[in-house]
Coordinates of C-alpha atoms in Angstrom, one line a residue:
Chain A
M1 CA 104.8 136.6 79.2
N2 CA 107.9 135.3 80.9
P3 CA 108.9 132.2 78.9
D4 CA 109.9 130.5 82.1
F5 CA 106.2 130.1 83.0
L6 CA 105.6 127.7 80.1
L7 CA 108.7 125.6 81.0
F8 CA 107.6 125.6 84.7
A9 CA 104.1 124.6 83.8
N10 CA 105.5 121.6 81.9
R11 CA 107.6 120.7 84.9
L12 CA 104.5 120.8 87.1
A13 CA 102.7 118.4 84.7
D14 CA 105.6 116.0 84.8
I15 CA 105.4 116.0 88.6
S16 CA 101.6 115.4 88.7
G17 CA 101.6 112.9 85.9
E18 CA 104.1 110.7 87.7
R19 CA 102.0 110.7 90.8
I20 CA 98.6 110.2 89.0
R21 CA 99.9 107.2 87.0
R22 CA 100.5 105.3 90.3
Y23 CA 96.8 105.3 91.1
F24 CA 95.2 104.8 87.7
R25 CA 93.3 101.4 87.6
K26 CA 94.7 100.5 91.0
A27 CA 93.2 99.2 94.2
H28 CA 90.5 97.2 92.6
G29 CA 87.4 97.4 94.8
L30 CA 88.4 100.5 96.6
Q31 CA 87.5 103.1 94.0
L32 CA 84.1 104.1 95.4
K33 CA 85.1 104.5 99.0
A34 CA 85.0 108.2 99.8
D35 CA 88.1 108.9 101.7
L36 CA 90.8 106.6 100.5
S37 CA 89.8 106.1 96.9
P38 CA 92.7 106.1 94.4
V39 CA 91.2 109.1 92.6
T40 CA 91.1 111.2 95.8
L41 CA 94.6 110.1 96.7
A42 CA 95.9 111.0 93.2
D43 CA 94.1 114.3 93.2
R44 CA 95.3 115.4 96.7
E45 CA 98.8 114.1 96.5
A46 CA 99.4 115.5 93.1
E47 CA 98.1 118.9 94.1
S48 CA 100.3 119.0 97.2
L49 CA 103.3 118.3 95.1
L50 CA 102.4 121.1 92.7
R51 CA 101.8 123.6 95.4
E52 CA 105.1 122.8 97.0
A53 CA 106.9 123.3 93.7
I54 CA 105.1 126.6 93.0
L55 CA 105.8 128.0 96.5
K56 CA 109.5 127.0 96.2
R57 CA 109.8 128.7 92.8
Y58 CA 107.5 131.7 92.8
L59 CA 107.0 132.9 96.4
D60 CA 104.9 135.8 95.5
H61 CA 102.4 133.9 93.2
G62 CA 99.0 132.8 94.4
I63 CA 97.5 129.3 94.1
L64 CA 93.9 128.1 93.6
G65 CA 93.5 124.4 93.8
E66 CA 90.5 122.1 93.7
E67 CA 91.6 120.1 96.7
H68 CA 93.5 122.4 98.9
G69 CA 91.8 125.8 98.4
A70 CA 93.3 129.2 97.9
H71 CA 96.6 130.8 98.7
K72 CA 97.1 134.5 98.0
P73 CA 94.2 134.5 95.5
D74 CA 94.6 138.2 94.9
A75 CA 98.2 138.0 93.8
E76 CA 99.2 139.4 90.4
Y77 CA 99.9 135.8 89.2
V78 CA 97.8 132.9 90.3
W79 CA 98.3 129.3 89.4
V80 CA 95.0 127.4 89.0
L81 CA 95.3 123.6 89.5
D82 CA 93.1 120.6 89.0
P83 CA 95.2 117.4 89.0
V84 CA 92.3 115.1 88.1
D85 CA 89.6 116.8 86.0
G86 CA 87.1 114.0 85.1
T87 CA 87.2 112.0 88.3
R88 CA 84.4 109.7 87.1
A89 CA 86.4 108.8 84.0
F90 CA 89.4 108.2 86.2
I91 CA 87.4 105.9 88.5
A92 CA 86.0 104.1 85.5
G93 CA 89.5 103.5 84.1
V94 CA 89.1 105.6 81.0
A95 CA 91.9 108.0 80.0
T96 CA 89.7 111.0 79.1
F97 CA 90.4 112.7 82.4
G98 CA 93.2 115.2 82.5
T99 CA 95.4 117.4 84.6
L100 CA 94.7 121.1 84.2
I101 CA 97.2 123.8 85.0
A102 CA 96.7 127.5 84.3
L103 CA 98.4 130.7 85.1
A104 CA 96.1 133.7 85.6
H105 CA 97.5 137.3 85.4
K106 CA 95.3 139.8 87.2
G107 CA 92.4 137.3 87.1
E108 CA 92.7 136.5 83.4
P109 CA 94.1 133.1 82.3
V110 CA 97.1 133.7 80.2
L111 CA 98.7 130.2 80.0
G112 CA 97.0 126.8 79.9
L113 CA 98.2 123.2 80.0
I114 CA 96.1 120.1 79.6
D115 CA 97.9 116.9 80.4
Q116 CA 96.7 113.3 79.8
P117 CA 99.2 111.3 81.9
I118 CA 98.2 107.8 80.6
T119 CA 98.3 108.5 76.9
R120 CA 101.1 111.0 77.4
E121 CA 99.4 113.7 75.5
R122 CA 100.0 117.3 76.5
W123 CA 98.4 120.5 75.2
T124 CA 99.8 123.9 75.9
G125 CA 98.9 127.4 74.8
G126 CA 98.8 131.0 76.0
K127 CA 99.2 134.6 75.3
N128 CA 101.8 134.9 72.5
V129 CA 102.3 131.1 72.9
P130 CA 100.9 129.2 69.9
S131 CA 99.0 126.1 71.0
R132 CA 100.7 122.7 70.7
L133 CA 100.1 119.0 71.3
N134 CA 103.3 117.4 72.5
G135 CA 105.3 120.1 70.8
E136 CA 103.5 120.1 67.5
F137 CA 101.4 123.1 66.5
I138 CA 97.7 122.5 66.4
A139 CA 94.7 124.4 65.0
T140 CA 90.9 124.2 65.3
R141 CA 88.9 123.0 62.4
R142 CA 87.4 125.7 60.2
C143 CA 83.8 124.7 61.0
E144 CA 81.7 127.9 60.6
S145 CA 78.1 126.6 61.1
L146 CA 76.1 124.6 63.7
N147 CA 74.7 122.2 61.1
E148 CA 78.2 121.0 60.3
A149 CA 79.4 120.9 63.9
L150 CA 80.3 118.1 66.2
L151 CA 79.1 119.1 69.7
S152 CA 80.4 117.7 73.0
T153 CA 79.3 118.0 76.6
T154 CA 80.3 115.8 79.5
S155 CA 76.9 115.1 81.1
P156 CA 73.4 116.3 80.4
D157 CA 72.9 116.0 84.2
L158 CA 75.2 119.0 84.9
F159 CA 72.7 121.6 83.5
A160 CA 70.1 123.3 85.5
P161 CA 66.6 123.0 83.8
A162 CA 66.8 126.4 81.9
E163 CA 70.4 125.6 80.9
Q164 CA 69.3 122.2 79.7
E165 CA 66.7 123.8 77.5
A166 CA 69.2 126.2 76.0
F167 CA 71.6 123.4 75.4
R168 CA 68.9 121.4 73.6
R169 CA 68.2 124.3 71.3
V170 CA 71.9 124.2 70.1
Q171 CA 71.9 120.4 70.1
A172 CA 68.8 120.3 67.7
K173 CA 70.9 122.2 65.1
V174 CA 74.2 120.4 65.2
K175 CA 75.3 117.4 63.1
H176 CA 76.4 115.1 66.0
T177 CA 76.5 115.3 69.8
L178 CA 78.8 113.3 72.0
Y179 CA 79.0 113.0 75.7
G180 CA 81.4 112.2 78.5
K181 CA 84.8 113.5 77.3
D182 CA 85.6 115.9 80.2
C183 CA 88.6 118.2 79.5
Y184 CA 89.7 115.9 76.7
A185 CA 86.8 117.3 74.6
Y186 CA 88.4 120.8 74.8
A187 CA 91.8 119.4 73.9
M188 CA 90.2 117.6 70.9
L189 CA 88.6 120.9 69.9
A190 CA 92.0 122.7 70.0
S191 CA 93.4 119.8 67.9
G192 CA 90.6 120.2 65.2
H193 CA 88.5 117.1 65.9
I194 CA 85.5 118.5 67.8
D195 CA 83.9 121.9 66.9
L196 CA 81.9 123.0 69.9
V197 CA 81.8 122.3 73.7
I198 CA 79.0 123.7 75.9
E199 CA 79.0 123.1 79.6
A200 CA 77.8 124.7 82.8
G201 CA 78.6 124.5 86.5
L202 CA 82.3 124.6 86.0
K203 CA 84.8 126.1 88.5
P204 CA 87.8 128.2 87.7
H205 CA 90.1 125.2 88.1
D206 CA 87.9 123.4 85.4
F207 CA 88.0 126.1 82.7
C208 CA 91.1 128.4 83.2
A209 CA 93.5 126.0 81.6
L210 CA 91.3 125.4 78.6
A211 CA 90.6 128.9 77.3
P212 CA 94.3 129.8 76.5
V213 CA 94.8 126.5 74.6
I214 CA 91.7 127.0 72.5
A215 CA 92.2 130.7 71.9
N216 CA 95.8 130.2 70.7
A217 CA 94.7 127.3 68.4
G218 CA 92.3 129.6 66.5
G219 CA 89.2 129.0 68.6
V220 CA 87.1 131.0 70.9
M221 CA 86.2 130.2 74.5
T222 CA 84.0 132.5 76.7
G223 CA 81.1 132.5 79.1
W224 CA 77.6 131.9 77.7
D225 CA 77.3 135.7 77.6
G226 CA 80.4 136.1 75.4
A227 CA 82.5 137.6 78.1
P228 CA 86.1 136.5 78.4
L229 CA 86.7 133.9 81.1
T230 CA 88.3 135.1 84.3
L231 CA 88.7 133.7 87.8
H232 CA 85.3 135.2 88.6
S233 CA 83.2 133.8 85.7
D234 CA 80.0 131.9 86.5
G235 CA 81.0 128.5 85.1
R236 CA 78.8 128.5 82.0
V237 CA 81.3 128.1 79.1
I238 CA 81.2 127.8 75.4
A239 CA 84.2 126.8 73.3
A240 CA 84.0 126.9 69.6
A241 CA 86.3 126.1 66.7
T242 CA 85.7 129.5 64.9
P243 CA 84.3 132.9 65.8
A244 CA 81.3 132.4 63.4
L245 CA 80.4 129.1 65.1
H246 CA 80.8 130.7 68.5
R247 CA 78.5 133.5 67.6
E248 CA 75.8 131.2 66.2
A249 CA 75.9 128.9 69.2
M250 CA 75.8 131.9 71.6
E251 CA 72.7 133.3 69.9
M252 CA 70.9 130.0 70.4
L253 CA 71.8 129.8 74.1
K254 CA 70.2 133.2 74.8
Chain B
M1 CA 85.1 75.3 71.5
N2 CA 87.8 74.9 68.9
P3 CA 90.8 76.7 70.3
D4 CA 91.7 77.9 66.8
F5 CA 88.7 80.3 66.9
L6 CA 90.3 82.4 69.6
L7 CA 93.6 82.5 67.8
F8 CA 91.9 83.4 64.6
A9 CA 89.8 86.2 66.2
N10 CA 93.1 87.7 67.5
R11 CA 94.5 87.5 64.0
L12 CA 91.4 89.3 62.7
A13 CA 91.9 92.1 65.2
D14 CA 95.5 92.5 64.2
I15 CA 94.3 93.0 60.6
S16 CA 91.6 95.5 61.4
G17 CA 93.7 97.4 63.9
E18 CA 96.4 98.0 61.4
R19 CA 93.9 99.5 58.9
I20 CA 92.0 101.5 61.5
R21 CA 95.2 103.2 62.8
R22 CA 95.8 104.6 59.3
Y23 CA 92.7 106.8 59.6
F24 CA 92.5 107.9 63.2
R25 CA 92.9 111.6 63.5
K26 CA 93.7 111.9 59.9
A27 CA 92.3 114.1 57.0
H28 CA 91.7 117.1 59.2
G29 CA 88.6 118.8 57.9
L30 CA 87.1 115.8 56.1
Q31 CA 85.7 114.0 59.1
L32 CA 82.1 115.0 58.7
K33 CA 81.6 114.5 55.0
A34 CA 79.3 111.5 54.6
D35 CA 80.9 109.3 51.9
L36 CA 84.7 109.7 52.2
S37 CA 85.2 110.4 55.9
P38 CA 88.1 108.6 57.6
V39 CA 85.7 106.8 59.9
T40 CA 83.7 105.4 57.0
L41 CA 86.8 104.3 55.1
A42 CA 88.3 102.7 58.3
D43 CA 85.1 100.9 58.9
R44 CA 84.5 99.6 55.4
E45 CA 88.0 98.8 54.5
A46 CA 88.6 96.9 57.8
E47 CA 85.4 95.0 57.4
S48 CA 86.3 94.0 53.8
L49 CA 89.7 92.7 55.0
L50 CA 88.1 90.7 57.9
R51 CA 85.5 89.1 55.6
E52 CA 88.2 88.1 53.1
A53 CA 90.2 86.5 55.9
I54 CA 87.2 84.6 57.2
L55 CA 86.0 83.4 53.8
K56 CA 89.5 82.1 53.2
R57 CA 89.8 80.2 56.4
Y58 CA 86.3 79.1 57.2
L59 CA 84.4 78.6 54.0
D60 CA 81.3 77.2 55.7
H61 CA 80.9 80.0 58.3
G62 CA 78.5 82.9 58.0
I63 CA 79.3 86.6 58.4
L64 CA 77.2 89.5 59.8
G65 CA 78.9 92.9 59.4
E66 CA 77.8 96.4 60.1
E67 CA 79.0 97.7 56.8
H68 CA 78.7 94.9 54.2
G69 CA 75.6 93.0 55.5
A70 CA 75.0 89.3 55.8
H71 CA 76.7 86.2 54.3
K72 CA 75.1 82.8 55.2
P73 CA 73.5 84.2 58.3
D74 CA 72.0 80.8 59.1
A75 CA 75.3 78.9 59.2
E76 CA 76.1 77.0 62.4
Y77 CA 78.9 79.4 63.1
V78 CA 78.6 83.1 62.2
W79 CA 81.2 85.8 62.7
V80 CA 79.7 89.1 63.8
L81 CA 81.8 92.2 63.0
D82 CA 81.9 95.9 63.8
P83 CA 85.4 97.4 63.0
V84 CA 84.5 100.8 64.4
D85 CA 82.0 100.7 67.3
G86 CA 81.7 104.3 68.5
T87 CA 82.0 106.2 65.3
R88 CA 81.5 109.6 67.0
A89 CA 84.3 109.0 69.4
F90 CA 86.5 108.0 66.4
I91 CA 85.5 111.2 64.6
A92 CA 86.2 113.2 67.7
G93 CA 89.7 111.7 68.0
V94 CA 89.0 109.9 71.3
A95 CA 90.2 106.3 71.7
T96 CA 87.1 105.0 73.4
F97 CA 85.8 103.4 70.2
G98 CA 86.6 99.8 69.5
T99 CA 86.6 96.9 67.1
L100 CA 84.1 94.2 68.0
I101 CA 84.5 90.6 66.8
A102 CA 82.2 87.8 67.9
L103 CA 81.6 84.2 67.0
A104 CA 78.0 83.0 67.3
H105 CA 77.2 79.3 67.4
K106 CA 73.6 78.5 66.5
G107 CA 72.7 82.1 67.1
E108 CA 74.3 82.4 70.5
P109 CA 77.6 84.4 70.9
V110 CA 80.2 82.0 72.3
L111 CA 83.4 84.1 71.7
G112 CA 84.0 87.8 72.0
L113 CA 86.8 90.2 71.3
I114 CA 87.0 93.9 72.0
D115 CA 90.0 95.7 70.5
Q116 CA 91.2 99.2 71.1
P117 CA 93.7 99.7 68.3
I118 CA 95.1 103.0 69.5
T119 CA 95.8 102.2 73.1
R120 CA 96.6 98.6 72.0
E121 CA 94.2 97.1 74.6
R122 CA 92.5 93.8 73.7
W123 CA 89.8 92.0 75.7
T124 CA 88.8 88.4 74.9
G125 CA 86.5 85.9 76.5
G126 CA 84.2 83.0 75.6
K127 CA 82.6 79.7 76.5
N128 CA 85.3 77.9 78.5
V129 CA 87.7 80.8 77.7
P130 CA 88.4 83.0 80.8
S131 CA 88.3 86.7 80.0
R132 CA 91.6 88.5 79.6
L133 CA 93.0 91.9 78.8
N134 CA 96.2 91.7 76.8
G135 CA 96.6 88.1 78.0
E136 CA 96.1 88.9 81.7
F137 CA 93.0 87.4 83.5
I138 CA 90.4 90.0 84.5
A139 CA 87.4 89.9 86.8
T140 CA 84.4 92.2 87.4
R141 CA 84.2 94.1 90.6
R142 CA 82.1 92.5 93.4
C143 CA 79.5 95.3 93.4
E144 CA 76.3 93.8 94.7
S145 CA 74.0 96.8 95.0
L146 CA 72.8 99.8 92.9
N147 CA 73.7 102.3 95.6
E148 CA 77.4 101.4 95.3
A149 CA 77.4 101.1 91.5
L150 CA 79.1 103.2 88.8
L151 CA 76.7 103.2 85.9
S152 CA 77.6 104.0 82.3
T153 CA 75.6 104.6 79.1
T154 CA 76.8 106.1 75.8
S155 CA 74.1 108.6 75.2
P156 CA 70.8 109.6 76.8
D157 CA 69.6 110.4 73.3
L158 CA 69.6 106.7 72.3
F159 CA 66.6 105.8 74.5
A160 CA 63.0 105.9 73.4
P161 CA 60.9 107.9 75.9
A162 CA 59.7 104.9 77.9
E163 CA 63.2 103.4 78.0
Q164 CA 64.5 106.8 79.1
E165 CA 62.1 106.7 82.0
A166 CA 63.2 103.2 83.0
F167 CA 66.8 104.2 82.7
R168 CA 66.2 107.3 85.0
R169 CA 64.7 105.0 87.7
V170 CA 68.0 103.0 87.8
Q171 CA 70.1 106.2 87.5
A172 CA 68.3 107.6 90.6
K173 CA 69.6 104.7 92.7
V174 CA 73.3 104.5 91.6
K175 CA 76.3 106.2 93.1
H176 CA 77.6 107.8 89.8
T177 CA 76.6 107.9 86.2
L178 CA 79.0 108.4 83.3
Y179 CA 78.4 108.9 79.6
G180 CA 80.0 108.5 76.2
K181 CA 82.2 105.4 76.6
D182 CA 80.8 103.2 73.8
C183 CA 82.1 99.6 73.9
Y184 CA 85.0 100.7 76.1
A185 CA 82.5 100.9 79.0
Y186 CA 81.8 97.1 78.7
A187 CA 85.5 96.4 78.6
M188 CA 86.0 98.5 81.7
L189 CA 83.1 96.5 83.3
A190 CA 84.8 93.3 82.5
S191 CA 88.0 94.7 84.0
G192 CA 86.4 95.7 87.3
H193 CA 86.2 99.5 87.0
I194 CA 82.5 100.0 85.9
D195 CA 79.7 98.1 87.5
L196 CA 76.7 98.5 85.2
V197 CA 76.0 99.5 81.6
I198 CA 72.5 99.9 80.3
E199 CA 71.7 100.7 76.7
A200 CA 69.1 100.3 74.0
G201 CA 68.9 100.4 70.3
L202 CA 71.9 98.2 69.8
K203 CA 72.4 95.8 66.8
P204 CA 73.9 92.3 67.0
H205 CA 77.2 93.6 65.8
D206 CA 77.1 96.1 68.8
F207 CA 76.5 93.5 71.6
C208 CA 77.5 90.0 70.5
A209 CA 81.2 90.5 71.2
L210 CA 80.6 92.1 74.6
A211 CA 78.5 89.4 76.3
P212 CA 81.1 86.6 76.3
V213 CA 83.8 88.9 77.6
I214 CA 81.6 90.0 80.5
A215 CA 80.1 86.6 81.3
N216 CA 83.6 85.0 81.5
A217 CA 84.9 87.7 83.7
G218 CA 82.2 87.0 86.3
G219 CA 79.6 89.4 85.1
V220 CA 76.1 89.0 83.6
M221 CA 74.9 90.5 80.3
T222 CA 71.4 90.0 79.0
G223 CA 68.4 91.7 77.4
W224 CA 66.3 94.0 79.7
D225 CA 64.0 91.0 80.1
G226 CA 66.9 88.8 81.4
A227 CA 67.0 86.6 78.4
P228 CA 70.4 85.6 77.0
L229 CA 71.6 87.7 74.1
T230 CA 71.4 86.1 70.7
L231 CA 71.6 87.3 67.1
H232 CA 67.9 88.0 67.4
S233 CA 67.7 90.0 70.6
D234 CA 66.0 93.4 70.5
G235 CA 69.0 95.5 71.3
R236 CA 68.1 96.5 74.8
V237 CA 71.0 95.3 77.0
I238 CA 72.0 95.3 80.6
A239 CA 75.5 94.4 81.7
A240 CA 76.3 94.0 85.4
A241 CA 79.3 93.2 87.5
T242 CA 77.5 90.6 89.6
P243 CA 74.2 88.5 89.4
A244 CA 72.8 90.4 92.4
L245 CA 73.4 93.8 90.8
H246 CA 72.0 92.5 87.5
R247 CA 68.8 91.4 89.3
E248 CA 68.3 94.7 91.1
A249 CA 68.8 96.8 88.0
M250 CA 66.5 94.5 85.9
E251 CA 63.7 94.9 88.5
M252 CA 64.0 98.7 88.2
L253 CA 63.9 98.6 84.4
K254 CA 60.5 96.8 84.4

């Protein structure tokens, strides 16, 4: 992979972080109004800035963004953007939301970046790019079995009934479950603190940036069916610290 | 209230924070072992230091701690301690856990302190002590109705079945629900970002520090029955940004 892509992704996160920090915990009393809420402004304005920077630098690349839709989605390289993943955490003033920036090559995410602009933590990783947190190499924990695992999911309300049941089967086996960590849970998995994250209903802009960071920290992130994640995956994801744990969890989800 | 109590509570949080920071995200791979985990060490060692400081300064005060039990629990003044509230978040490397320090007078919490030692955020409030975050005055948001409210609860798994049902009735009415924020959710309520927190199964060391911070920021925190929280409350709590919201939520829980 062109090493410029990682440098450029970092530059993008600098741009979005600067804009997002302006709106965090601001405009007391406005947060829940639909059109002018700080989180909506942060999300839209940051995405516009990122798109502008990408178009200026890589004219032939595509862009998929949560807020402003698709531009050349069938290009060889597509940038996948979500400036504020975890909007409820943002609204609530809790710094577990994050900015997700991915680069997909022929539909497959090959570079991922997770940025927490308030705590100034940034995870990166990709094909032939070992995963790092703020420049330091990271690795997943060597947890090989569900009964030792710390499981995380953002909200039990995001599962359809059959998915909920499958999730409960895994949950019944693990050591601890925690909720509500958004993309930060995947970052903590890559850093070796959480062992398993299971979610459903995600969009490409929610998961494309996560998979490369986890895979290049020693973990595994796929669909519930074990297939590699692509721009066309169904949004049911499983991220695990080790291949053995991934296998065991996937069996239970079936 | 003796103004020394607030100064002393701040001193206690300085002591616990210093110790807790030593263990956060440390000892990769050990976190889930029962007896020597970093979170257990952080919790026990910090509580020992706090007890020592209290005994040295206020010989006639009682102490209730999560880790080391009760000392003179019937004293006029009792310090109520939980160095690491949110142990799962701590284990997972997420800074939504907190240190809770309360002073109860004749069983009623009159001073509360919530400290986040990683982000260095500290909330204080008490009888005749306006609530503050790092010295700045704070106030709850003026949310008066469930359909405008942002609701938080740490885990749906903490409710007994009948409680779960009552919680779901409230949840069906609110604008958004978020999970997994531990004591940080109450701090964010006091700061005007979250409107409602409903939990059950809490112990005095979980809730005594929260109620004074919320009450003196303009909110209301009681049991599900509306009774003021005391050292003898049943652990079902409701914290709301305004009296009107508190009333509406309490009705739905019945």
